[in-house]
CSV table of C-alpha atoms and ligand atoms in Angstrom, one decimal:
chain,number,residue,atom,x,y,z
A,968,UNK,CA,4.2,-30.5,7.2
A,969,UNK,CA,4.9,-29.8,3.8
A,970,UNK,CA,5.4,-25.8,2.9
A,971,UNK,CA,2.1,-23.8,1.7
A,972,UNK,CA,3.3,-22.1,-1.6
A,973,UNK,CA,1.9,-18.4,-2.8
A,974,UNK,CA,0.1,-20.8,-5.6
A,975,UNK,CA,-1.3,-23.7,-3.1
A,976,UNK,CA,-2.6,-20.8,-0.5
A,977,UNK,CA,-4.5,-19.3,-3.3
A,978,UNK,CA,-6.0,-23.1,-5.0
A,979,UNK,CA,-7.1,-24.2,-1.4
A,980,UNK,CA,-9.0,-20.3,-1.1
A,981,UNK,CA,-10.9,-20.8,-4.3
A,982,UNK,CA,-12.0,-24.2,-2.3
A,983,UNK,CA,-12.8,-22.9,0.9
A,984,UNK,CA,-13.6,-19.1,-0.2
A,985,UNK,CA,-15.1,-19.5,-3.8
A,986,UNK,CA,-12.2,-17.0,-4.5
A,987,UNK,CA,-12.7,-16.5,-8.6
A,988,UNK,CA,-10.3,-18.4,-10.8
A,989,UNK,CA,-9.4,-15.3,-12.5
A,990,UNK,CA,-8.7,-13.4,-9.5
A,991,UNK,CA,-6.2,-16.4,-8.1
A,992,UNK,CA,-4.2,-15.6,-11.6
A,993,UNK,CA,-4.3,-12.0,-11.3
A,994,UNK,CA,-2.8,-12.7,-7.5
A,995,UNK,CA,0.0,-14.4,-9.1
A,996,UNK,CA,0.9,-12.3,-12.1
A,997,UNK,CA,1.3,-9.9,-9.3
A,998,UNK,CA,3.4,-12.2,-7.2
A,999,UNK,CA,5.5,-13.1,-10.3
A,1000,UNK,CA,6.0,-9.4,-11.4
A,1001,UNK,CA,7.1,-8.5,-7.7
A,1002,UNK,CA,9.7,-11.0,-8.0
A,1003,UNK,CA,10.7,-9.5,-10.6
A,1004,UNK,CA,10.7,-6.0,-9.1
A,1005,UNK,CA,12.5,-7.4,-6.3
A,1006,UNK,CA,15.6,-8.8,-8.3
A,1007,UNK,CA,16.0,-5.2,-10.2
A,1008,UNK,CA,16.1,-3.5,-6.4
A,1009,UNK,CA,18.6,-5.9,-5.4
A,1010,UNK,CA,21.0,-5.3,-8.1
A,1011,UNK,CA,21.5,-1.9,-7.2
A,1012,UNK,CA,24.4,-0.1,-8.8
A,1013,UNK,CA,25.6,-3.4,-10.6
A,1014,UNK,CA,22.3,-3.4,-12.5
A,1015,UNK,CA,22.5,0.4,-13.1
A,1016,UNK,CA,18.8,0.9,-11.9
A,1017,UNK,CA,19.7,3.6,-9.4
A,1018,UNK,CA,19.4,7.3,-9.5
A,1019,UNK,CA,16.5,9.4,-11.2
A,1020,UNK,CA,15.2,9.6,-15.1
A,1021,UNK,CA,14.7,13.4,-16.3
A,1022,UNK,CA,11.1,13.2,-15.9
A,1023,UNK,CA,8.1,13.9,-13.9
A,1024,UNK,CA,4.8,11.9,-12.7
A,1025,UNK,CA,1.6,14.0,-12.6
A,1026,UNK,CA,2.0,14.7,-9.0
A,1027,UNK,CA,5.1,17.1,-10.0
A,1028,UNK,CA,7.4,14.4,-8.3
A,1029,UNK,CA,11.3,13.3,-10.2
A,1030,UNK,CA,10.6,9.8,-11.2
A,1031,UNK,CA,13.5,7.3,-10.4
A,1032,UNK,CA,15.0,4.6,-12.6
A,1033,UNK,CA,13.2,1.9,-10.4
A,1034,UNK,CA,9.9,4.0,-10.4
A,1035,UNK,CA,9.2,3.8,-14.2
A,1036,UNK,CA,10.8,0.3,-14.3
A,1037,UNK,CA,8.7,-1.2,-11.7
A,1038,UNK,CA,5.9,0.5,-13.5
A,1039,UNK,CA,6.8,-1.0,-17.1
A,1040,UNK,CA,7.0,-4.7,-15.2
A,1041,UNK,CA,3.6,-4.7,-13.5
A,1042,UNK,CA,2.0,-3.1,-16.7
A,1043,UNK,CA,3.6,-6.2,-19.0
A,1044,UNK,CA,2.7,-8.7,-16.6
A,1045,UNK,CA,-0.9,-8.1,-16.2
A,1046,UNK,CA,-1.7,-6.4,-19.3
A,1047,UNK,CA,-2.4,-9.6,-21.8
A,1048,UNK,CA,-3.6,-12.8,-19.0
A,1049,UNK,CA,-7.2,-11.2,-20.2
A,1050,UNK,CA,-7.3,-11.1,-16.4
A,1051,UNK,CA,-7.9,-7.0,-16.0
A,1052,UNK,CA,-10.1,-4.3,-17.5
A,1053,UNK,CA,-7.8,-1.8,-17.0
A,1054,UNK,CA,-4.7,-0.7,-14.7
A,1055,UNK,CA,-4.0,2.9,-12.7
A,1056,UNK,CA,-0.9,4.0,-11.1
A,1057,UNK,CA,1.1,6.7,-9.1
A,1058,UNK,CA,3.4,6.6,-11.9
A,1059,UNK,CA,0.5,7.3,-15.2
A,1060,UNK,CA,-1.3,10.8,-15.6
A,1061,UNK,CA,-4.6,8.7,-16.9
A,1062,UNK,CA,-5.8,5.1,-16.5
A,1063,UNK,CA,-3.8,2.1,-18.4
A,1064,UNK,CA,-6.1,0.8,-21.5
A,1065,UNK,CA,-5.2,-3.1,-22.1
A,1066,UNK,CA,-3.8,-3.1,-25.8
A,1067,UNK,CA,-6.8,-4.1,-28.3
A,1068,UNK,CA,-4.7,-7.5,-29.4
A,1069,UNK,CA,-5.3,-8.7,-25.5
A,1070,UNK,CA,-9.1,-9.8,-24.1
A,1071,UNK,CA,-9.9,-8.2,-21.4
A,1072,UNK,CA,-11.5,-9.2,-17.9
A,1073,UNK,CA,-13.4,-8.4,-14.8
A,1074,UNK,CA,-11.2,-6.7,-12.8
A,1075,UNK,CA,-9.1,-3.3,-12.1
A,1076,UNK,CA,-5.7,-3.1,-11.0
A,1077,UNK,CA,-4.3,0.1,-8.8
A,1078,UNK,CA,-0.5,-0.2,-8.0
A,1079,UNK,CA,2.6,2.2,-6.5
A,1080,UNK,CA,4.6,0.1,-8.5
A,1081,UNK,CA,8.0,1.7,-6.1
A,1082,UNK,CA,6.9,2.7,-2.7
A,1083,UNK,CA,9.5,5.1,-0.8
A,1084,UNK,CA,11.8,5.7,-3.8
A,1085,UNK,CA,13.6,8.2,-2.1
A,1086,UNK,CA,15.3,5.5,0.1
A,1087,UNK,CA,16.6,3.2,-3.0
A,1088,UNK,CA,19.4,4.8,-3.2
A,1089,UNK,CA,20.6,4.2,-0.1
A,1090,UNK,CA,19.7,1.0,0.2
A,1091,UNK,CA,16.8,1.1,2.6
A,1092,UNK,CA,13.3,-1.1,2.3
A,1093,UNK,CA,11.2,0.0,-0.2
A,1094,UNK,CA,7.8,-1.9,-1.6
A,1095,UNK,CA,5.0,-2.2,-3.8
A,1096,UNK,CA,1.4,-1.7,-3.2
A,1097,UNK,CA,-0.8,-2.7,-4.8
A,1098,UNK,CA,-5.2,-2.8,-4.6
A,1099,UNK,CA,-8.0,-5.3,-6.6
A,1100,UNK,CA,-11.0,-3.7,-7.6
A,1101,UNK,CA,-13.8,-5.2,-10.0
A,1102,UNK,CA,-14.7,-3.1,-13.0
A,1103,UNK,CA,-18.4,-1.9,-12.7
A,1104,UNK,CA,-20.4,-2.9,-15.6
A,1105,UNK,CA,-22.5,0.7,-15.6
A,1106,UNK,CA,-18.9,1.6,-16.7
A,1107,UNK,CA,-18.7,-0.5,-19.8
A,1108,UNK,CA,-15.5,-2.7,-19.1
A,1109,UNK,CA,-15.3,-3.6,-23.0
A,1110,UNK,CA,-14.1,0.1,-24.8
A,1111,UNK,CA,-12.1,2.5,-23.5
A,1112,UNK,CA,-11.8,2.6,-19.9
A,1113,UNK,CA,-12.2,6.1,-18.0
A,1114,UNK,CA,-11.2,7.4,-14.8
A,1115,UNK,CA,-14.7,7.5,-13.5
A,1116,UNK,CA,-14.6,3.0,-13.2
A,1117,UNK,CA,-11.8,2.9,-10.7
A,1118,UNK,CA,-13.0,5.8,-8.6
A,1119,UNK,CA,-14.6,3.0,-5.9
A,1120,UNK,CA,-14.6,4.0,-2.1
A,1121,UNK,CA,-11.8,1.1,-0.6
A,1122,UNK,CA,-14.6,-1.0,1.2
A,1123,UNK,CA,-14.9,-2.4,-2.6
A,1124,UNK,CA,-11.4,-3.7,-2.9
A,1125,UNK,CA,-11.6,-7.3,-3.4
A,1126,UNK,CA,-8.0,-7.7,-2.5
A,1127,UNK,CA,-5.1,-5.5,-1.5
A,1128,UNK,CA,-1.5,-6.2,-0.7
A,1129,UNK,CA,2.0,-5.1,-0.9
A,1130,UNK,CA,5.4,-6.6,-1.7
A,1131,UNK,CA,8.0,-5.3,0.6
A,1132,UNK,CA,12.4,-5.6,-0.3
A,1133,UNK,CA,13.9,-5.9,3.0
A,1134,UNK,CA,16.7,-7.9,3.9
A,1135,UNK,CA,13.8,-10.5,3.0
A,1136,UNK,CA,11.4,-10.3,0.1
A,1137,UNK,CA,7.6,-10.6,1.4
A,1138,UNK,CA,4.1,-10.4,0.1
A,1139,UNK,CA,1.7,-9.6,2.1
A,1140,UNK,CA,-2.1,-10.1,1.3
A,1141,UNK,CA,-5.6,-10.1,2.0
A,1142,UNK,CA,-8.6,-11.8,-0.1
A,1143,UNK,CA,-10.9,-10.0,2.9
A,1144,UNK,CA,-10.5,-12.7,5.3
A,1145,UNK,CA,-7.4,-12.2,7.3
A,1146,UNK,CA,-4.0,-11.1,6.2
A,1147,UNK,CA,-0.9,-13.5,5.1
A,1148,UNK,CA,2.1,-12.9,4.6
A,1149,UNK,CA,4.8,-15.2,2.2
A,1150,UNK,CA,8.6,-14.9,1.9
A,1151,UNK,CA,10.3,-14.9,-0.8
A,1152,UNK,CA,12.0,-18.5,-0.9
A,1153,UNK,CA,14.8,-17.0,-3.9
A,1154,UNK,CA,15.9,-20.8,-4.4
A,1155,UNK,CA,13.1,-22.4,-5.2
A,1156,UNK,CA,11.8,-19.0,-7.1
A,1157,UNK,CA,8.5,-19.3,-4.6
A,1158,UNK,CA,6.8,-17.3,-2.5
A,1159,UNK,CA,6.2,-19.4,0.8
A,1160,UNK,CA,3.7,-18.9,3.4
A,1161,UNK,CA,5.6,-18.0,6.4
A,1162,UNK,CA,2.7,-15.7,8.4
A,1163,UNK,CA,-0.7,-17.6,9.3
A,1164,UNK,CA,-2.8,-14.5,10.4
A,1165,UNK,CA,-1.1,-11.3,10.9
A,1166,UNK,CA,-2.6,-9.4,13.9
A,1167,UNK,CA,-2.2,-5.6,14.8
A,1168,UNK,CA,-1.9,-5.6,18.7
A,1169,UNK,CA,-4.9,-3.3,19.8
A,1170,UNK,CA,-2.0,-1.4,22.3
A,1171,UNK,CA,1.3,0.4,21.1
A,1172,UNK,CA,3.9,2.5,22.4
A,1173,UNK,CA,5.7,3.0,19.0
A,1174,UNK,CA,4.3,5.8,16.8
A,1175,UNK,CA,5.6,6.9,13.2
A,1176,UNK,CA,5.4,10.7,11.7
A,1177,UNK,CA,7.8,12.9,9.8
A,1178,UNK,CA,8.6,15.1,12.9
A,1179,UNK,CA,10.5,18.0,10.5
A,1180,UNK,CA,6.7,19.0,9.2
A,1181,UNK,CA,5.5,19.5,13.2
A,1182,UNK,CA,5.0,23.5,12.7
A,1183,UNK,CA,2.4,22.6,9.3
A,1184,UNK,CA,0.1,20.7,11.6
A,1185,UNK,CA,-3.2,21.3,12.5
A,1186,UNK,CA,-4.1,21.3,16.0
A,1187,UNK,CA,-5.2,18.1,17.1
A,1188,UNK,CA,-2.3,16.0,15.6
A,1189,UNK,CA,-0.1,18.8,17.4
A,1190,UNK,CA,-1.9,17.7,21.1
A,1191,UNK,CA,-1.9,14.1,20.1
A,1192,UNK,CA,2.0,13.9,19.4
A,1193,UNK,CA,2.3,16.3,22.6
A,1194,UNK,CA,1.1,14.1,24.6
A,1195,UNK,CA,3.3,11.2,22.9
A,1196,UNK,CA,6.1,13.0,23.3
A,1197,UNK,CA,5.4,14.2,27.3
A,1198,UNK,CA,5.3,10.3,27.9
A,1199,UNK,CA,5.1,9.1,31.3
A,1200,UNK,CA,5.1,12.5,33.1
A,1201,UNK,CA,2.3,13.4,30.8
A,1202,UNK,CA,-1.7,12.5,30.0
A,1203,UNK,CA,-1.0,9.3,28.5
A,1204,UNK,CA,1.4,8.2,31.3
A,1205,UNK,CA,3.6,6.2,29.5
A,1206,UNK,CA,6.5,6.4,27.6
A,1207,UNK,CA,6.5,6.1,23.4
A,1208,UNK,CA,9.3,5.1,20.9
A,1209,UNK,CA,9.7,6.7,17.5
A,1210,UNK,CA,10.3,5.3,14.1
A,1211,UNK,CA,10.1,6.6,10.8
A,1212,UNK,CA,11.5,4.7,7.8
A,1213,UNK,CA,9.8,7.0,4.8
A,1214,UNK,CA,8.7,4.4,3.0
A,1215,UNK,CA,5.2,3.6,3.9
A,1216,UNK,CA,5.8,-0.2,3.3
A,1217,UNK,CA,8.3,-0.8,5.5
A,1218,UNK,CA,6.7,1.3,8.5
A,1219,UNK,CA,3.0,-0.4,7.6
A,1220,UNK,CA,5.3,-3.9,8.3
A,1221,UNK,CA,7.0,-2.6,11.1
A,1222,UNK,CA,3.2,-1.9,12.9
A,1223,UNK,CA,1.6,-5.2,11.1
A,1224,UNK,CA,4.2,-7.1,12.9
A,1225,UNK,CA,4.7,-5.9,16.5
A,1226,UNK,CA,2.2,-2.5,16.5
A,1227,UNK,CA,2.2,1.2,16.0
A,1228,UNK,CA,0.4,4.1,14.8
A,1229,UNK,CA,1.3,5.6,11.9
A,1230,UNK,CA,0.6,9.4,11.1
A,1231,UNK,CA,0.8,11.3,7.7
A,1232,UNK,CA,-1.4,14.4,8.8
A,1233,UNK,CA,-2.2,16.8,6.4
A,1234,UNK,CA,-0.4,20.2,6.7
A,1235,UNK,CA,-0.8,23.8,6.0
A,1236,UNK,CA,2.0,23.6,3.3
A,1237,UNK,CA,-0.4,22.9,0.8
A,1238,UNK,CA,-3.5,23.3,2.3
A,1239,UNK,CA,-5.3,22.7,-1.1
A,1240,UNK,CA,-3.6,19.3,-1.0
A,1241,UNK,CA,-5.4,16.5,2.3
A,1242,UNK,CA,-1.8,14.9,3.1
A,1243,UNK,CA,1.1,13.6,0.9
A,1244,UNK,CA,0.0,10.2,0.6
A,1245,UNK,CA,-2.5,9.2,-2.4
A,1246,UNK,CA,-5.9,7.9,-1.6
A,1247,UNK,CA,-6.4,5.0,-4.0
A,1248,UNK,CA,-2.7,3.1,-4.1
A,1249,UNK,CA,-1.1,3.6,-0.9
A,1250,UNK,CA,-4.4,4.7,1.3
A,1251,UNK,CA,-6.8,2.1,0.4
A,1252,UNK,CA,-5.0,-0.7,-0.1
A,1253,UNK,CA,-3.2,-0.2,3.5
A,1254,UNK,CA,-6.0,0.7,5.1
A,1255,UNK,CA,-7.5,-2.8,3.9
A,1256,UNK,CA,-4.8,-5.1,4.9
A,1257,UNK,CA,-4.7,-2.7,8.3
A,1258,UNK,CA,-8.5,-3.5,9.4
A,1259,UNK,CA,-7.9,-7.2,8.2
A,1260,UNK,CA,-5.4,-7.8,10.7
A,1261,UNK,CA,-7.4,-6.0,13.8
A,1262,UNK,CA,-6.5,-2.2,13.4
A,1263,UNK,CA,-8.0,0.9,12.3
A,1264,UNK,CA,-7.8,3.5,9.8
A,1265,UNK,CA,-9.1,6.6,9.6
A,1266,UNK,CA,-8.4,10.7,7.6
A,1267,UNK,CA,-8.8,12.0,11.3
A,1268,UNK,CA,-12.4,12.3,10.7
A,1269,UNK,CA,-13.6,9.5,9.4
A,1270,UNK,CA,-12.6,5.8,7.6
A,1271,UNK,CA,-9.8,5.9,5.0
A,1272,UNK,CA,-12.0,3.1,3.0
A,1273,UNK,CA,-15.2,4.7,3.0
A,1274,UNK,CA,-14.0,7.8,0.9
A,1275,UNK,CA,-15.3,8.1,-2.4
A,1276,UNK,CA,-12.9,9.0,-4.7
A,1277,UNK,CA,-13.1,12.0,-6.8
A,1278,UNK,CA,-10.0,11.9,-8.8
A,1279,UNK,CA,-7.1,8.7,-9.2
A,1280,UNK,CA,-4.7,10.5,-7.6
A,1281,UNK,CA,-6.1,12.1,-4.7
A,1282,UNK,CA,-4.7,12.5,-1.6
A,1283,UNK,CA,-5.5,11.8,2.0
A,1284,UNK,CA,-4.4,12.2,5.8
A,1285,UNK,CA,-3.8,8.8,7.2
A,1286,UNK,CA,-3.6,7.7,10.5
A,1287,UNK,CA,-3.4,4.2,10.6
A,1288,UNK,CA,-2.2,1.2,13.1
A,1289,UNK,CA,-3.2,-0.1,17.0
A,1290,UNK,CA,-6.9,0.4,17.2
A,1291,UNK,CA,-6.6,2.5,20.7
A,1292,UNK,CA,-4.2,5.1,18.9
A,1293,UNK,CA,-6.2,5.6,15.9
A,1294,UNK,CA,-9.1,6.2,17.8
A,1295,UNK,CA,-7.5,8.2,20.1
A,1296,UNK,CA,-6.1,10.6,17.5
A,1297,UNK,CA,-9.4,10.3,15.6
A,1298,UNK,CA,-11.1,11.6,18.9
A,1299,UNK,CA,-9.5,14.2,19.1
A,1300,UNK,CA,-10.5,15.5,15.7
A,1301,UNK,CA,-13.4,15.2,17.1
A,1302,UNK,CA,-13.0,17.5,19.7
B,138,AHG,P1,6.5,7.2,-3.1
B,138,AHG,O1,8.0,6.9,-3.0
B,138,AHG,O2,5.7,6.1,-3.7
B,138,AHG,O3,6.3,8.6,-3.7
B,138,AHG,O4,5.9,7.3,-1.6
B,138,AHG,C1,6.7,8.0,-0.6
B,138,AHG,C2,5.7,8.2,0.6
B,138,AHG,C3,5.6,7.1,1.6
B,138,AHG,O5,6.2,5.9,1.2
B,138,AHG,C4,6.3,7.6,2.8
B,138,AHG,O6,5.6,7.2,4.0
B,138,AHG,C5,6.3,9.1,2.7
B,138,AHG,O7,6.2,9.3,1.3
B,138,AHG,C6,7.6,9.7,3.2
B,138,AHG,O8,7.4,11.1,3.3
B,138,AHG,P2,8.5,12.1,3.8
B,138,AHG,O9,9.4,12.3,2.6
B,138,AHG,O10,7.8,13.3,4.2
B,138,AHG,O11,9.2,11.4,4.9
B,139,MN,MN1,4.3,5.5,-2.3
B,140,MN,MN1,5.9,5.2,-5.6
């Protein structure tokens, strides 16, 4: 059988799907700026990309060379296909206006442009995430676009997906009818369907959590982990691995390929602040792909993507992964 290309996959959807022309070419400016994203990341050193600028983002964070480049290669992909109404990211204090000179379209584009860029320099996985929202007209898509239009709970993401940089380049997507995941076929410059129908498995024994902040937690993710850690002398009775890669890409793939629960809890460091991770480009869009392929998602007390948003860089608890571990965690929450 003759390979299913990024570009076929997404043709043969608009047949079966009705998926919207416009939203097929946004898919693949994506795809196309990925790429690109993904042969900066491998040039490491030889490209000089590593190391950190001398700035900020808004959340206080040092931004790295590959942060702000990432972030200037989505933006000049997508910003004149007349495709979007506007653009957000971690790495932009306000919403991205599409230049005047450009039309502009139906939808709203959310992206961490560099996911776990504290692992670039030493050459570990690290990814870009990115979420599909349509503009809502109350908003008025034409003039200047505010915060308010992308602040959409997740359960309106028309698509979501991520790109990860691992020993192989993948995309993996969802159109909100299963998840699919391409490689990165570098000689024919494709992406290549190489994952049918990505499936969660409902049972784990592998869980993922930055262990150093155990003394910040709050009580129930302090029992939960507990009882991971007591294994098979313990409640659970059986024994659980650990892995944590900090960079919530490469641990999502981990649990989308063979299973896992994935923890960022929030902590009593900043109680102000709900978690590290932000609610509306690494949250939602996980969350989405997540529940596509047969998990769960939740804060600890209720579904990550039916938050409303208050603010484009909000933050969130996550606990995300096998069904039965996410709703045992969530349980006991609920407790
Ligand atoms: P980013 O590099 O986009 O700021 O995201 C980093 C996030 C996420 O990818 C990862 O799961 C988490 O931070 C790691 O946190 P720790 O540093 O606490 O391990
Ligand atoms: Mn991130
Ligand atoms: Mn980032």
């Amino acid at each position: 059988m003759s390979r299913i290309t990024l570009s076929r996959y997404l043709i043969e959807q608009t047949r079966s799907h009705q998926t919207p022309a416009d939203l097929r070419f946004l898919i693949e400016v994506v795809a196309r700026a990925c790429k690109a994203i993904s042969h900066q990341v491998s040039k490491g050193a030889l490209g000089g990309v590593l190391g950190s600028m001398d700035t900020e983002n808004v959340q206080g964070e040092v931004q790295k060379k590959l942060d702000v480049l990432s972030n200037e290669i989505l933006l000049e992909a997508n910003e004149w296909g007349g495709h979007l109404a506007g653009m957000a990211s971690e790495e932009m204090d306000n919403a991205y206006q599409i230049p005047g000179k450009y039309p502009k379209g139906a939808y709203l584009l959310v992206f961490d442009p560099l996911d776990g860029s504290s692992n670039i320099d030493v050459n570990v996985s690290v990814g870009t995430i990115f979420s599909v929202l349509r503009c809502p007209e109350r908003n008025g898509c034409e003039g200047d676009l505010g915060e308010e239009a992308f602040l959409q709970p997740g359960t309106s993401q028309v698509a979501a997906g991520y790109a990860i940089y691992g020993p192989q380049t993948m995309l993996v997507l969802t159109l909100g009818n299963g998840v699919k995941g391409f490689t990165l076929d570098r000689e024919l410059g494709s992406f290549v369907l190489t994952h049918e129908d990505i499936r969660v498995p409902e049972a784990t024994a592998e869980f993922a959590v930055n262990m150093s902040n155990q003394r910040h937690w709050e009580a129930p993710v302090q029992r939960y982990v507990g009882e991971l850690l007591a294994g098979k002398e313990g409640p659970l009775g059986k024994n659980y691995n650990m892995r944590w890669i900090a960079s919530m890409v490469a641990d999502v793939h981990r649990i989308l390929t063979r299973g896992g629960v994935f923890m960022y809890p929030r902590d009593s460091r900043e109680p102000e602040k709900p978690g590290k991770l932000r609610l509306m480009y690494e949250a939602n869009p996980m969350s989405m792909i997540i529940e596509q392929a047969g998990g769960a998602s939740t804060d600890g007390s209720q579904r990550i993507l039916d938050i409303q948003p208050t603010s484009l860089h909000q933050r969130v608890a996550v606990f995300l992964g096998s069904k039965e571990e996410v709703e045992r965690v969530t349980a006991y929450h609920q407790a």
